[in-house]
Amino acid sequence: MKFVLASQNRHKLEEMQAILSAHGVEVVLQADLGLHVDVEETGETFAANAMLKARAVMEASGLPAIADDSGVCVDALNGAPGVYSARYGGPELDDAGRYRLLLANLRGATSRTAHFTSCIACVFPSGDTIEAEGICPGTIAFAPQGTGGFGYDPVFFLPELRKTYAQLTPDEKAAVSHRGKALEVFDKKLREYLKGKN
Ligand code: IMP
Protein backbone atom coordinates (compact mmCIF):
# COMPACT_ATOMS: atom_id res chain seq x y z
CA MET A 1 0.00 0.00 0.00
CA LYS A 2 1.38 3.40 -1.01
CA PHE A 3 0.92 6.61 1.00
CA VAL A 4 1.95 10.07 -0.08
CA LEU A 5 3.59 12.07 2.69
CA ALA A 6 2.28 15.64 2.77
CA SER A 7 5.68 17.12 3.59
CA GLN A 8 8.95 18.20 2.01
CA ASN A 9 10.82 16.93 5.09
CA ARG A 10 12.98 13.92 4.20
CA HIS A 11 13.79 13.34 7.91
CA LYS A 12 10.09 12.81 8.63
CA LEU A 13 9.88 10.46 5.63
CA GLU A 14 12.78 8.38 6.93
CA GLU A 15 11.31 8.17 10.44
CA MET A 16 7.90 7.17 9.10
CA GLN A 17 9.19 4.73 6.50
CA ALA A 18 11.36 2.94 9.07
CA ILE A 19 8.31 2.12 11.19
CA LEU A 20 5.59 1.61 8.58
CA SER A 21 7.62 -0.47 6.09
CA ALA A 22 7.47 -3.37 8.55
CA HIS A 23 3.78 -3.63 7.65
CA GLY A 24 4.09 -3.38 3.90
CA VAL A 25 3.31 0.31 3.78
CA GLU A 26 5.40 2.40 1.38
CA VAL A 27 5.61 6.14 2.03
CA VAL A 28 6.72 8.52 -0.73
CA LEU A 29 7.29 12.25 -0.64
CA GLN A 30 4.82 14.30 -2.66
CA ALA A 31 7.80 15.76 -4.58
CA ASP A 32 8.72 12.22 -5.71
CA LEU A 33 5.35 12.12 -7.51
CA GLY A 34 5.97 15.53 -9.05
CA LEU A 35 3.52 17.18 -6.65
CA HIS A 36 4.23 20.46 -4.87
CA VAL A 37 1.19 21.16 -2.75
CA ASP A 38 2.02 23.90 -0.28
CA VAL A 39 -0.64 24.00 2.40
CA GLU A 40 -0.99 27.01 4.63
CA GLU A 41 -1.01 25.74 8.20
CA THR A 42 -3.89 27.88 9.44
CA GLY A 43 -5.07 25.44 12.13
CA GLU A 44 -4.66 26.25 15.81
CA THR A 45 -3.83 22.67 16.76
CA PHE A 46 -1.38 20.04 15.53
CA ALA A 47 -4.32 17.76 14.72
CA ALA A 48 -6.09 20.40 12.61
CA ASN A 49 -2.93 21.21 10.65
CA ALA A 50 -2.13 17.53 10.04
CA MET A 51 -5.65 17.00 8.68
CA LEU A 52 -5.42 20.12 6.44
CA LYS A 53 -2.15 18.88 4.90
CA ALA A 54 -3.27 15.26 4.42
CA ARG A 55 -6.59 16.26 2.85
CA ALA A 56 -4.97 18.68 0.37
CA VAL A 57 -2.40 16.12 -0.77
CA MET A 58 -4.99 13.33 -1.06
CA GLU A 59 -7.08 15.63 -3.27
CA ALA A 60 -4.07 16.52 -5.44
CA SER A 61 -2.74 12.96 -5.79
CA GLY A 62 -5.83 10.77 -5.59
CA LEU A 63 -3.81 8.51 -3.27
CA PRO A 64 -4.08 7.94 0.49
CA ALA A 65 -2.14 10.79 2.06
CA ILE A 66 -0.46 10.95 5.42
CA ALA A 67 0.71 14.08 7.24
CA ASP A 68 2.49 14.75 10.49
CA ASP A 69 2.20 18.06 12.25
CA SER A 70 4.57 18.36 15.13
CA GLY A 71 6.39 20.74 17.38
CA VAL A 72 7.90 21.41 20.75
CA CYS A 73 5.87 23.03 23.54
CA VAL A 74 7.83 24.68 26.35
CA ASP A 75 6.04 25.18 29.67
CA ALA A 76 7.91 28.34 30.71
CA LEU A 77 6.93 29.91 27.36
CA ASN A 78 3.23 29.04 27.74
CA GLY A 79 3.50 26.25 25.17
CA ALA A 80 5.54 28.15 22.55
CA PRO A 81 6.84 27.52 19.94
CA GLY A 82 4.07 24.86 19.66
CA VAL A 83 2.30 24.84 16.29
CA TYR A 84 4.71 27.60 15.21
CA SER A 85 7.85 25.44 15.77
CA ALA A 86 8.81 25.43 12.08
CA ARG A 87 8.36 29.22 11.82
CA TYR A 88 9.72 30.28 15.24
CA GLY A 89 11.65 33.57 14.93
CA GLY A 90 10.62 34.13 11.29
CA PRO A 91 11.54 32.72 7.90
CA GLU A 92 15.17 33.90 7.92
CA LEU A 93 16.15 31.48 10.70
CA ASP A 94 17.40 27.94 10.02
CA ASP A 95 17.11 24.99 12.46
CA ALA A 96 20.13 26.14 14.48
CA GLY A 97 18.84 29.72 14.53
CA ARG A 98 15.49 28.54 15.89
CA TYR A 99 16.94 26.43 18.69
CA ARG A 100 19.39 29.21 19.61
CA LEU A 101 16.43 31.60 19.86
CA LEU A 102 14.66 29.09 22.09
CA LEU A 103 17.73 28.86 24.35
CA ALA A 104 17.93 32.66 24.48
CA ASN A 105 14.24 32.97 25.36
CA LEU A 106 14.71 30.48 28.20
CA ARG A 107 17.70 32.24 29.73
CA GLY A 108 16.98 32.66 33.45
CA ALA A 109 13.81 30.53 33.32
CA THR A 110 13.16 28.54 36.49
CA SER A 111 11.64 25.60 34.61
CA ARG A 112 12.90 23.98 31.40
CA THR A 113 10.24 21.28 31.06
CA ALA A 114 8.81 20.74 27.58
CA HIS A 115 7.19 18.12 25.41
CA PHE A 116 7.17 17.24 21.74
CA THR A 117 3.83 16.39 20.12
CA SER A 118 3.21 14.66 16.82
CA CYS A 119 -0.24 14.40 15.29
CA ILE A 120 -0.58 12.13 12.32
CA ALA A 121 -3.55 12.34 9.98
CA CYS A 122 -4.32 10.05 7.09
CA VAL A 123 -7.02 10.73 4.50
CA PHE A 124 -8.16 8.07 2.02
CA PRO A 125 -9.72 8.90 -1.36
CA SER A 126 -13.00 7.50 0.05
CA GLY A 127 -12.97 10.32 2.61
CA ASP A 128 -12.16 7.95 5.50
CA THR A 129 -9.66 9.32 7.98
CA ILE A 130 -7.32 7.99 10.66
CA GLU A 131 -5.75 10.19 13.34
CA ALA A 132 -3.06 9.43 15.92
CA GLU A 133 -1.12 11.43 18.49
CA GLY A 134 2.16 10.87 20.32
CA ILE A 135 3.76 12.92 23.08
CA CYS A 136 7.29 12.77 24.45
CA PRO A 137 8.11 14.69 27.63
CA GLY A 138 11.58 16.13 28.22
CA THR A 139 13.45 19.32 29.02
CA ILE A 140 15.28 21.97 27.04
CA ALA A 141 19.04 21.53 27.44
CA PHE A 142 21.25 24.49 28.37
CA ALA A 143 23.35 24.03 25.21
CA PRO A 144 23.03 21.96 22.02
CA GLN A 145 24.44 18.42 22.16
CA GLY A 146 24.66 15.78 19.42
CA THR A 147 24.59 15.83 15.65
CA GLY A 148 21.76 13.45 14.70
CA GLY A 149 18.19 14.17 13.66
CA PHE A 150 16.86 17.59 12.70
CA GLY A 151 15.07 20.67 14.00
CA TYR A 152 15.24 21.10 17.77
CA ASP A 153 16.82 17.65 18.34
CA PRO A 154 20.13 19.00 19.74
CA VAL A 155 18.35 20.86 22.57
CA PHE A 156 15.56 18.39 23.42
CA PHE A 157 16.88 16.48 26.44
CA LEU A 158 15.50 13.18 27.75
CA PRO A 159 16.29 13.02 31.48
CA GLU A 160 15.92 9.20 31.73
CA LEU A 161 18.39 8.61 28.90
CA ARG A 162 20.56 11.61 29.84
CA LYS A 163 20.82 12.40 26.12
CA THR A 164 19.26 14.80 23.64
CA TYR A 165 17.27 13.48 20.67
CA ALA A 166 20.32 14.40 18.54
CA GLN A 167 22.51 11.99 20.55
CA LEU A 168 20.27 9.00 19.79
CA THR A 169 20.50 6.63 16.83
CA PRO A 170 17.44 6.70 14.53
CA ASP A 171 16.17 3.45 16.15
CA GLU A 172 16.68 4.80 19.66
CA LYS A 173 14.85 8.00 18.76
CA ALA A 174 11.95 6.08 17.17
CA ALA A 175 11.56 3.98 20.34
CA VAL A 176 10.88 7.00 22.56
CA SER A 177 9.97 9.92 20.33
CA HIS A 178 6.66 11.72 19.84
CA ARG A 179 6.62 10.62 16.18
CA GLY A 180 7.53 7.04 17.07
CA LYS A 181 4.64 6.91 19.56
CA ALA A 182 2.18 8.51 17.14
CA LEU A 183 3.25 6.08 14.42
CA GLU A 184 2.74 3.13 16.77
CA VAL A 185 -0.85 4.27 17.44
CA PHE A 186 -1.36 5.03 13.75
CA ASP A 187 -0.03 1.62 12.75
CA LYS A 188 -2.52 -0.15 15.07
CA LYS A 189 -5.44 1.95 13.81
CA LEU A 190 -4.40 1.38 10.18
CA ARG A 191 -4.30 -2.39 10.70
CA GLU A 192 -7.79 -2.33 12.26
CA TYR A 193 -9.01 -0.15 9.40
CA LEU A 194 -7.56 -2.45 6.72
CA LYS A 195 -8.97 -5.53 8.49
CA GLY A 196 -12.43 -3.97 8.30
CA LYS A 197 -11.98 -3.51 4.55
CA ASN A 198 -11.24 -7.20 3.86
P1 IMP B 1 5.76 20.92 10.68
O1 IMP B 1 6.48 20.43 9.47
O2 IMP B 1 4.85 22.05 10.47
O3 IMP B 1 5.12 19.77 11.43
O4 IMP B 1 6.90 21.52 11.59
C1 IMP B 1 7.41 20.85 12.65
C2 IMP B 1 8.63 21.59 13.17
O5 IMP B 1 8.80 21.15 14.52
C3 IMP B 1 9.91 21.17 12.42
O6 IMP B 1 10.28 22.10 11.47
C4 IMP B 1 10.92 21.11 13.54
O7 IMP B 1 11.44 22.39 13.75
C5 IMP B 1 10.09 20.73 14.74
N1 IMP B 1 10.11 19.26 14.91
C6 IMP B 1 9.13 18.37 14.64
N2 IMP B 1 9.49 17.12 14.92
C7 IMP B 1 10.77 17.21 15.35
C8 IMP B 1 11.70 16.25 15.77
O8 IMP B 1 11.48 15.03 15.78
N3 IMP B 1 12.89 16.74 16.16
C9 IMP B 1 13.19 18.07 16.17
N4 IMP B 1 12.37 19.00 15.75
C10 IMP B 1 11.15 18.58 15.34
Tab-separated table of C-alpha atoms and ligand atoms in Angstrom:
chain	number	residue	atom	x	y	z
A	1	MET	CA	0.000	0.000	0.000
A	2	LYS	CA	1.384	3.401	-1.011
A	3	PHE	CA	0.915	6.608	0.998
A	4	VAL	CA	1.953	10.071	-0.082
A	5	LEU	CA	3.586	12.066	2.693
A	6	ALA	CA	2.277	15.638	2.769
A	7	SER	CA	5.681	17.115	3.594
A	8	GLN	CA	8.953	18.196	2.014
A	9	ASN	CA	10.816	16.935	5.085
A	10	ARG	CA	12.978	13.919	4.203
A	11	HIS	CA	13.790	13.340	7.905
A	12	LYS	CA	10.090	12.809	8.633
A	13	LEU	CA	9.878	10.464	5.631
A	14	GLU	CA	12.776	8.377	6.929
A	15	GLU	CA	11.314	8.171	10.439
A	16	MET	CA	7.897	7.169	9.099
A	17	GLN	CA	9.188	4.726	6.499
A	18	ALA	CA	11.361	2.941	9.066
A	19	ILE	CA	8.308	2.122	11.190
A	20	LEU	CA	5.589	1.605	8.583
A	21	SER	CA	7.622	-0.468	6.087
A	22	ALA	CA	7.474	-3.374	8.546
A	23	HIS	CA	3.779	-3.630	7.653
A	24	GLY	CA	4.089	-3.383	3.898
A	25	VAL	CA	3.314	0.315	3.781
A	26	GLU	CA	5.396	2.404	1.383
A	27	VAL	CA	5.608	6.144	2.026
A	28	VAL	CA	6.723	8.520	-0.734
A	29	LEU	CA	7.294	12.253	-0.640
A	30	GLN	CA	4.823	14.304	-2.661
A	31	ALA	CA	7.804	15.758	-4.576
A	32	ASP	CA	8.715	12.223	-5.711
A	33	LEU	CA	5.348	12.118	-7.508
A	34	GLY	CA	5.967	15.532	-9.053
A	35	LEU	CA	3.519	17.180	-6.645
A	36	HIS	CA	4.227	20.463	-4.872
A	37	VAL	CA	1.193	21.156	-2.746
A	38	ASP	CA	2.018	23.904	-0.279
A	39	VAL	CA	-0.644	24.003	2.397
A	40	GLU	CA	-0.994	27.010	4.628
A	41	GLU	CA	-1.014	25.743	8.200
A	42	THR	CA	-3.891	27.876	9.443
A	43	GLY	CA	-5.073	25.442	12.128
A	44	GLU	CA	-4.658	26.247	15.809
A	45	THR	CA	-3.827	22.670	16.763
A	46	PHE	CA	-1.382	20.045	15.529
A	47	ALA	CA	-4.324	17.757	14.718
A	48	ALA	CA	-6.094	20.401	12.611
A	49	ASN	CA	-2.930	21.206	10.646
A	50	ALA	CA	-2.127	17.533	10.040
A	51	MET	CA	-5.649	16.998	8.675
A	52	LEU	CA	-5.417	20.117	6.438
A	53	LYS	CA	-2.153	18.878	4.901
A	54	ALA	CA	-3.269	15.261	4.424
A	55	ARG	CA	-6.585	16.263	2.848
A	56	ALA	CA	-4.968	18.678	0.369
A	57	VAL	CA	-2.396	16.116	-0.768
A	58	MET	CA	-4.988	13.332	-1.062
A	59	GLU	CA	-7.080	15.627	-3.266
A	60	ALA	CA	-4.071	16.519	-5.440
A	61	SER	CA	-2.744	12.960	-5.791
A	62	GLY	CA	-5.835	10.767	-5.594
A	63	LEU	CA	-3.811	8.508	-3.271
A	64	PRO	CA	-4.083	7.938	0.494
A	65	ALA	CA	-2.137	10.793	2.055
A	66	ILE	CA	-0.459	10.954	5.422
A	67	ALA	CA	0.711	14.075	7.239
A	68	ASP	CA	2.489	14.750	10.494
A	69	ASP	CA	2.202	18.065	12.252
A	70	SER	CA	4.565	18.359	15.128
A	71	GLY	CA	6.395	20.739	17.380
A	72	VAL	CA	7.896	21.405	20.754
A	73	CYS	CA	5.869	23.034	23.544
A	74	VAL	CA	7.831	24.678	26.347
A	75	ASP	CA	6.039	25.177	29.668
A	76	ALA	CA	7.912	28.340	30.710
A	77	LEU	CA	6.932	29.913	27.357
A	78	ASN	CA	3.231	29.043	27.737
A	79	GLY	CA	3.497	26.248	25.174
A	80	ALA	CA	5.540	28.155	22.554
A	81	PRO	CA	6.843	27.517	19.940
A	82	GLY	CA	4.066	24.856	19.655
A	83	VAL	CA	2.302	24.843	16.285
A	84	TYR	CA	4.709	27.603	15.207
A	85	SER	CA	7.848	25.442	15.768
A	86	ALA	CA	8.808	25.433	12.076
A	87	ARG	CA	8.361	29.225	11.821
A	88	TYR	CA	9.721	30.282	15.241
A	89	GLY	CA	11.648	33.567	14.928
A	90	GLY	CA	10.622	34.133	11.294
A	91	PRO	CA	11.545	32.717	7.895
A	92	GLU	CA	15.168	33.902	7.922
A	93	LEU	CA	16.151	31.475	10.701
A	94	ASP	CA	17.396	27.937	10.022
A	95	ASP	CA	17.110	24.994	12.457
A	96	ALA	CA	20.128	26.138	14.478
A	97	GLY	CA	18.840	29.724	14.532
A	98	ARG	CA	15.489	28.535	15.892
A	99	TYR	CA	16.938	26.434	18.694
A	100	ARG	CA	19.390	29.205	19.608
A	101	LEU	CA	16.433	31.600	19.860
A	102	LEU	CA	14.658	29.091	22.090
A	103	LEU	CA	17.728	28.860	24.351
A	104	ALA	CA	17.927	32.665	24.481
A	105	ASN	CA	14.237	32.974	25.357
A	106	LEU	CA	14.713	30.478	28.196
A	107	ARG	CA	17.697	32.239	29.729
A	108	GLY	CA	16.977	32.657	33.448
A	109	ALA	CA	13.810	30.529	33.317
A	110	THR	CA	13.156	28.544	36.494
A	111	SER	CA	11.640	25.605	34.611
A	112	ARG	CA	12.903	23.982	31.398
A	113	THR	CA	10.245	21.282	31.062
A	114	ALA	CA	8.806	20.738	27.584
A	115	HIS	CA	7.188	18.120	25.412
A	116	PHE	CA	7.167	17.237	21.743
A	117	THR	CA	3.832	16.393	20.125
A	118	SER	CA	3.211	14.655	16.821
A	119	CYS	CA	-0.243	14.405	15.293
A	120	ILE	CA	-0.582	12.126	12.315
A	121	ALA	CA	-3.549	12.343	9.981
A	122	CYS	CA	-4.315	10.050	7.085
A	123	VAL	CA	-7.021	10.727	4.504
A	124	PHE	CA	-8.156	8.070	2.022
A	125	PRO	CA	-9.719	8.903	-1.364
A	126	SER	CA	-12.998	7.499	0.050
A	127	GLY	CA	-12.974	10.321	2.607
A	128	ASP	CA	-12.159	7.945	5.496
A	129	THR	CA	-9.659	9.322	7.977
A	130	ILE	CA	-7.325	7.991	10.661
A	131	GLU	CA	-5.751	10.192	13.336
A	132	ALA	CA	-3.063	9.433	15.916
A	133	GLU	CA	-1.116	11.430	18.491
A	134	GLY	CA	2.158	10.873	20.320
A	135	ILE	CA	3.755	12.922	23.079
A	136	CYS	CA	7.290	12.768	24.451
A	137	PRO	CA	8.106	14.687	27.635
A	138	GLY	CA	11.581	16.126	28.215
A	139	THR	CA	13.447	19.317	29.024
A	140	ILE	CA	15.278	21.971	27.038
A	141	ALA	CA	19.041	21.530	27.443
A	142	PHE	CA	21.253	24.490	28.370
A	143	ALA	CA	23.348	24.028	25.214
A	144	PRO	CA	23.033	21.959	22.018
A	145	GLN	CA	24.443	18.418	22.162
A	146	GLY	CA	24.665	15.779	19.420
A	147	THR	CA	24.591	15.830	15.653
A	148	GLY	CA	21.760	13.447	14.697
A	149	GLY	CA	18.194	14.169	13.656
A	150	PHE	CA	16.864	17.591	12.703
A	151	GLY	CA	15.071	20.673	14.002
A	152	TYR	CA	15.245	21.104	17.771
A	153	ASP	CA	16.820	17.647	18.342
A	154	PRO	CA	20.134	19.000	19.741
A	155	VAL	CA	18.351	20.865	22.568
A	156	PHE	CA	15.557	18.391	23.423
A	157	PHE	CA	16.883	16.477	26.440
A	158	LEU	CA	15.498	13.184	27.748
A	159	PRO	CA	16.289	13.022	31.482
A	160	GLU	CA	15.919	9.196	31.727
A	161	LEU	CA	18.394	8.607	28.901
A	162	ARG	CA	20.561	11.606	29.839
A	163	LYS	CA	20.817	12.399	26.122
A	164	THR	CA	19.261	14.797	23.644
A	165	TYR	CA	17.274	13.479	20.672
A	166	ALA	CA	20.317	14.397	18.539
A	167	GLN	CA	22.513	11.991	20.546
A	168	LEU	CA	20.267	9.004	19.787
A	169	THR	CA	20.504	6.630	16.827
A	170	PRO	CA	17.437	6.695	14.527
A	171	ASP	CA	16.174	3.452	16.152
A	172	GLU	CA	16.684	4.798	19.661
A	173	LYS	CA	14.849	7.997	18.764
A	174	ALA	CA	11.948	6.078	17.173
A	175	ALA	CA	11.562	3.984	20.336
A	176	VAL	CA	10.881	6.999	22.560
A	177	SER	CA	9.969	9.922	20.327
A	178	HIS	CA	6.657	11.715	19.839
A	179	ARG	CA	6.620	10.619	16.182
A	180	GLY	CA	7.529	7.038	17.072
A	181	LYS	CA	4.644	6.905	19.560
A	182	ALA	CA	2.177	8.511	17.141
A	183	LEU	CA	3.247	6.076	14.418
A	184	GLU	CA	2.743	3.132	16.767
A	185	VAL	CA	-0.846	4.270	17.438
A	186	PHE	CA	-1.360	5.026	13.745
A	187	ASP	CA	-0.027	1.620	12.752
A	188	LYS	CA	-2.524	-0.147	15.068
A	189	LYS	CA	-5.436	1.951	13.805
A	190	LEU	CA	-4.399	1.379	10.182
A	191	ARG	CA	-4.297	-2.393	10.698
A	192	GLU	CA	-7.791	-2.333	12.261
A	193	TYR	CA	-9.012	-0.151	9.395
A	194	LEU	CA	-7.564	-2.446	6.720
A	195	LYS	CA	-8.975	-5.529	8.492
A	196	GLY	CA	-12.432	-3.973	8.305
A	197	LYS	CA	-11.984	-3.507	4.549
A	198	ASN	CA	-11.238	-7.205	3.858
B	1	IMP	P1	5.756	20.917	10.679
B	1	IMP	O1	6.480	20.428	9.473
B	1	IMP	O2	4.849	22.050	10.474
B	1	IMP	O3	5.119	19.770	11.429
B	1	IMP	O4	6.896	21.522	11.593
B	1	IMP	C1	7.407	20.849	12.653
B	1	IMP	C2	8.629	21.587	13.166
B	1	IMP	O5	8.802	21.149	14.521
B	1	IMP	C3	9.906	21.166	12.423
B	1	IMP	O6	10.283	22.098	11.468
B	1	IMP	C4	10.919	21.114	13.536
B	1	IMP	O7	11.444	22.390	13.754
B	1	IMP	C5	10.093	20.726	14.739
B	1	IMP	N1	10.108	19.257	14.909
B	1	IMP	C6	9.126	18.369	14.637
B	1	IMP	N2	9.494	17.121	14.916
B	1	IMP	C7	10.773	17.214	15.349
B	1	IMP	C8	11.699	16.247	15.769
B	1	IMP	O8	11.484	15.028	15.782
B	1	IMP	N3	12.886	16.742	16.165
B	1	IMP	C9	13.192	18.066	16.168
B	1	IMP	N4	12.371	18.999	15.754
B	1	IMP	C10	11.147	18.577	15.343
